[in-house]
Coordinates of C-alpha atoms and ligand atoms in Angstrom, one line a residue:
M1 CA 125.9 150.3 119.2
S2 CA 123.6 149.7 116.3
I3 CA 124.6 148.0 113.1
S4 CA 125.2 149.7 109.8
I5 CA 124.8 148.4 106.3
R6 CA 127.4 149.3 103.6
P7 CA 126.6 148.4 100.0
F8 CA 129.4 146.6 98.2
D9 CA 131.2 148.4 95.5
G10 CA 129.8 146.0 92.9
N11 CA 126.3 145.9 91.4
F12 CA 124.5 144.8 94.5
G13 CA 125.0 143.1 97.9
A14 CA 126.0 144.7 101.2
E15 CA 128.2 144.3 104.2
V16 CA 126.7 144.4 107.7
I17 CA 129.0 146.2 110.2
G18 CA 128.9 146.0 113.9
F19 CA 126.6 143.0 114.5
D20 CA 127.3 141.3 117.7
F21 CA 124.8 139.0 119.5
E22 CA 126.0 140.0 122.9
T23 CA 125.6 143.7 122.5
N24 CA 123.0 144.3 119.9
G25 CA 121.3 141.0 119.3
N26 CA 117.8 142.3 119.8
E27 CA 114.6 142.2 117.7
D28 CA 115.2 145.7 116.2
T29 CA 118.6 144.6 114.9
F30 CA 117.2 141.3 113.6
Q31 CA 114.6 143.2 111.6
L32 CA 117.3 145.4 110.1
L33 CA 119.2 142.3 109.1
R34 CA 116.1 140.8 107.5
D35 CA 115.4 144.0 105.7
A36 CA 119.0 144.3 104.4
W37 CA 118.9 140.7 103.2
V38 CA 115.8 141.4 101.1
E39 CA 116.9 144.8 99.9
H40 CA 120.5 143.9 98.9
A41 CA 119.9 140.2 98.0
V42 CA 123.3 139.2 99.4
I43 CA 124.7 140.3 102.8
C44 CA 127.9 139.5 104.5
I45 CA 128.5 139.6 108.2
R46 CA 132.3 139.5 108.8
H47 CA 134.4 138.2 111.6
Q48 CA 131.9 135.6 112.9
K49 CA 133.9 133.0 114.9
I50 CA 131.0 130.7 115.0
E51 CA 130.3 127.4 116.5
P52 CA 127.5 125.2 115.1
E53 CA 125.1 126.3 117.9
F54 CA 125.7 129.9 117.2
F55 CA 125.4 129.4 113.4
L56 CA 122.0 127.9 114.0
K57 CA 121.0 130.8 116.2
L58 CA 122.1 133.3 113.5
A59 CA 120.2 131.4 110.8
K60 CA 117.0 131.4 112.9
I61 CA 116.9 135.2 112.7
F62 CA 115.9 134.7 109.0
G63 CA 113.6 131.7 109.4
E64 CA 113.5 128.0 110.1
P65 CA 116.6 126.0 109.1
I66 CA 115.8 123.0 106.9
P67 CA 117.8 119.9 106.0
Q68 CA 119.6 119.6 102.7
L69 CA 118.3 117.3 99.9
I70 CA 121.0 114.8 100.2
N71 CA 120.9 112.7 103.4
H72 CA 124.5 111.7 102.8
K73 CA 126.6 111.7 106.0
A74 CA 129.7 112.8 104.2
F75 CA 128.0 116.1 103.4
A76 CA 126.7 116.9 106.9
L77 CA 128.2 118.0 110.2
P78 CA 128.0 114.9 112.4
S79 CA 127.1 116.8 115.6
H80 CA 124.5 119.0 113.7
P81 CA 123.3 117.1 110.6
V82 CA 121.1 120.1 109.5
I83 CA 124.4 121.9 108.8
S84 CA 125.9 120.9 105.5
V85 CA 129.7 120.8 104.9
L86 CA 131.0 121.9 101.6
S87 CA 134.6 120.8 101.2
S88 CA 136.9 121.1 98.2
G89 CA 138.2 117.6 99.3
H90 CA 134.8 115.9 98.7
V91 CA 134.5 113.1 96.2
D92 CA 131.5 111.5 94.8
T93 CA 131.6 108.6 97.2
L94 CA 128.5 106.8 96.1
G95 CA 129.4 107.2 92.4
S96 CA 132.6 107.7 90.5
G97 CA 134.8 108.4 93.5
K98 CA 136.1 111.5 91.6
P99 CA 136.2 115.0 93.1
I100 CA 132.9 116.9 92.9
N101 CA 132.6 120.6 92.4
R102 CA 129.5 121.4 94.4
G103 CA 127.8 124.5 93.3
G104 CA 130.2 125.0 90.4
S105 CA 127.8 126.4 87.8
W106 CA 124.9 128.8 87.9
H107 CA 122.0 127.5 90.0
S108 CA 119.5 128.3 92.7
D109 CA 119.4 126.0 95.7
H110 CA 117.0 123.0 95.9
S111 CA 114.7 124.4 93.2
N112 CA 113.2 121.0 92.5
T113 CA 111.5 121.1 95.9
P114 CA 107.9 122.5 96.2
Q115 CA 109.1 125.2 98.6
P116 CA 112.8 126.0 97.8
P117 CA 114.8 127.6 100.6
S118 CA 114.2 131.4 100.8
G119 CA 117.9 131.9 101.8
T120 CA 121.1 130.0 102.1
I121 CA 123.9 130.9 104.6
L122 CA 127.5 130.0 104.3
H123 CA 130.2 130.3 106.9
A124 CA 133.7 130.3 105.6
C125 CA 135.5 127.9 108.0
Q126 CA 138.7 127.6 106.0
L127 CA 139.8 129.2 102.7
P128 CA 142.6 128.8 100.2
S129 CA 144.7 131.8 99.8
Q130 CA 143.7 132.1 96.2
G131 CA 140.5 131.4 94.3
G132 CA 137.2 130.2 95.6
N133 CA 134.9 133.2 95.1
T134 CA 131.2 132.8 95.0
R135 CA 129.4 134.6 92.2
F136 CA 125.9 135.9 92.2
T137 CA 123.4 137.3 89.7
N138 CA 120.7 139.6 90.6
Q139 CA 117.6 138.1 89.0
T140 CA 115.4 141.1 89.9
L141 CA 117.7 143.5 87.9
A142 CA 117.9 140.9 85.2
Y143 CA 114.0 140.7 85.0
E144 CA 113.6 144.5 85.0
N145 CA 116.0 144.8 82.1
L146 CA 114.2 142.3 79.9
S147 CA 112.4 143.7 76.8
S148 CA 108.7 144.1 77.3
D149 CA 108.2 141.4 74.6
M150 CA 110.2 138.9 76.6
K151 CA 108.4 139.9 79.8
K152 CA 105.1 139.1 78.0
K153 CA 106.5 135.9 76.6
I154 CA 107.5 134.4 80.0
E155 CA 104.4 135.6 81.9
G156 CA 102.6 132.6 83.3
L157 CA 105.2 130.1 82.1
K158 CA 106.3 127.4 84.5
A159 CA 109.6 125.5 84.3
K160 CA 109.9 121.9 85.3
H161 CA 112.7 121.4 87.9
V162 CA 114.1 117.9 88.6
Y163 CA 117.0 116.7 90.8
Q164 CA 119.3 116.8 87.8
S165 CA 118.3 118.0 84.4
K166 CA 119.5 115.9 81.5
Y167 CA 120.7 119.2 80.0
S168 CA 122.9 120.1 83.0
T169 CA 126.5 120.6 82.2
R170 CA 127.4 119.8 85.9
K171 CA 126.9 116.4 87.5
M172 CA 125.3 116.4 90.9
P173 CA 126.5 114.0 93.6
T174 CA 125.3 110.4 93.2
R175 CA 122.5 109.7 95.7
S176 CA 121.5 106.7 97.8
K177 CA 118.4 104.8 96.7
V178 CA 116.5 106.3 99.6
D179 CA 117.3 109.8 98.5
E180 CA 116.4 109.0 94.9
A181 CA 113.0 107.7 96.0
I182 CA 112.1 110.9 97.7
S183 CA 113.4 113.2 95.0
P184 CA 110.8 115.8 94.2
T185 CA 110.0 117.4 90.8
S186 CA 108.3 120.8 90.9
F187 CA 106.9 123.4 88.4
H188 CA 107.8 127.0 89.2
P189 CA 107.0 130.3 87.5
I190 CA 109.9 131.7 85.4
A191 CA 108.8 135.2 86.3
R192 CA 108.7 134.9 90.1
T193 CA 107.2 137.4 92.4
H194 CA 109.2 138.2 95.6
P195 CA 106.8 137.7 98.5
V196 CA 108.3 140.6 100.5
T197 CA 109.0 143.3 97.8
G198 CA 106.4 142.2 95.2
R199 CA 109.1 142.7 92.5
K200 CA 109.5 140.1 89.8
A201 CA 112.7 138.1 89.2
I202 CA 113.7 135.5 86.6
Y203 CA 113.7 132.2 88.4
L204 CA 116.2 129.9 86.7
N205 CA 118.3 126.8 87.5
P206 CA 120.2 125.4 84.5
V207 CA 121.2 122.4 86.6
R208 CA 117.6 121.3 87.3
T209 CA 115.3 122.9 84.7
E210 CA 114.4 120.4 82.0
T211 CA 111.5 121.9 80.1
I212 CA 108.7 124.4 80.3
E213 CA 105.0 123.4 80.8
G214 CA 103.2 123.4 77.4
M215 CA 106.3 123.7 75.3
N216 CA 108.5 121.2 73.5
E217 CA 111.8 120.5 75.2
T218 CA 114.0 122.0 72.4
D219 CA 112.1 125.3 72.4
A220 CA 112.1 125.4 76.2
Q221 CA 115.9 124.9 76.3
V222 CA 116.4 127.7 73.7
L223 CA 114.3 130.1 75.8
L224 CA 116.0 129.0 79.1
D225 CA 119.4 129.5 77.5
E226 CA 118.5 132.9 76.3
L227 CA 117.3 133.9 79.8
L228 CA 120.5 132.5 81.3
A229 CA 122.7 134.4 78.9
H230 CA 120.8 137.6 79.7
S231 CA 120.9 137.0 83.5
A232 CA 124.6 136.2 83.6
Q233 CA 125.7 139.5 82.1
D234 CA 128.4 141.3 84.1
E235 CA 126.2 144.2 85.0
F236 CA 123.9 141.9 87.0
Q237 CA 126.8 140.1 88.8
Y238 CA 128.5 140.3 92.1
S239 CA 131.5 138.2 93.0
H240 CA 132.2 137.6 96.7
E241 CA 135.8 137.4 97.6
W242 CA 135.8 135.5 100.9
K243 CA 137.6 136.4 104.1
S244 CA 137.9 134.0 106.9
D245 CA 134.9 133.9 109.2
D246 CA 132.7 135.6 106.8
V247 CA 129.0 134.7 107.0
L248 CA 127.3 135.2 103.7
L249 CA 123.5 135.0 103.4
W250 CA 121.7 135.3 100.0
D251 CA 118.1 135.4 98.9
N252 CA 117.4 132.5 96.6
R253 CA 114.1 134.1 95.5
Q254 CA 116.0 136.8 93.6
T255 CA 119.5 135.5 92.9
M256 CA 121.4 132.7 91.2
H257 CA 124.9 131.7 92.4
M258 CA 127.9 129.6 91.6
A259 CA 131.2 128.6 93.1
A260 CA 134.0 129.9 90.9
A261 CA 135.4 126.8 89.1
D262 CA 139.0 127.5 90.0
S263 CA 139.9 124.8 92.5
H264 CA 143.2 124.3 90.6
L265 CA 144.3 127.5 92.4
Y266 CA 143.7 126.2 95.9
D267 CA 146.7 125.7 98.2
R268 CA 144.5 124.1 101.0
E269 CA 141.1 122.8 101.6
R270 CA 138.2 125.2 101.1
R271 CA 135.6 124.3 103.7
M272 CA 132.2 125.9 104.3
H273 CA 129.3 125.3 106.6
R274 CA 125.9 125.8 105.1
L275 CA 122.4 126.3 106.4
M276 CA 119.2 126.8 104.4
I277 CA 116.1 128.7 105.4
K278 CA 112.6 127.3 104.8
G279 CA 110.9 129.0 101.9
D280 CA 107.4 129.4 100.4
T281 CA 105.8 128.1 97.3
P282 CA 107.0 130.3 94.4
F283 CA 104.3 132.4 92.7
Ligands
OGA1 C1 125.9 126.5 98.1 C2 126.8 126.8 97.0 C3 128.8 127.9 96.4 C4 130.2 128.0 97.0 O1 126.4 126.4 99.2 O2 124.7 126.2 97.9 O3 126.4 126.7 95.9 O4 130.9 129.0 96.6 N1 128.0 127.2 97.3 O5 130.6 127.2 97.8
MN2 MN1 124.2 126.4 95.9

């Protein structure tokens, strides 16, 4: 049996139906999966009862798994440290000791690195019965709906991405001194070209962007805020309502995402396993 791809009802994203490593895990299927990921920006493969080894095998269809920025044991799976664990029970152990809401505002993963991950994959290990959606924006659609004046204005501009922008409304987990010392800062184009489709997308990360090359910080923040407000319009959003054993893969080169900030609704721990795929230098 071959797989089929069913677009979600929302503005973008798609569900993959019929994928099974045993019966159709061949190169043709893998190529269909890669194409669907790039075409739909977010894809969901349901009913994956996956062990860490299998999760790694699945991720490798899309590229090389890379470690997360924070080398903190609390956020990694002990048997497979390349797999991160995102738990609603996590606290900022190296800092305030208070609960941390990882991913709880619009962002794009690890954008302060010179080659941010092309994709991120989450496996829903345990879900609360209410709340806990992950929301996405389609930054290609957002770019294509900019005015031509705005397209001209951002052409060639590069934003400075740091571990945590001083303008961020969300606090990132406190890091060890070792992690702080290796923390990269990168400059990336705001109008980013997708290496596969050649289409442009608005590349933003309000948690990490501090300024724009050649601009004063105040003007840069005004422009970045304007681009964020434009990108986060309902018509460019998809909100993923998780089912147990969903595997969700998104394309960081053309989306932003955030965990819905509604953990007050949870009746049990929300726990995800995460893998990231090596990316290229944005251009
Ligand atoms: C992530 C992330 C959001 C969520 O894994 O990078 O931002 O809903 N997750 O858990
Ligand atoms: Mn994230």
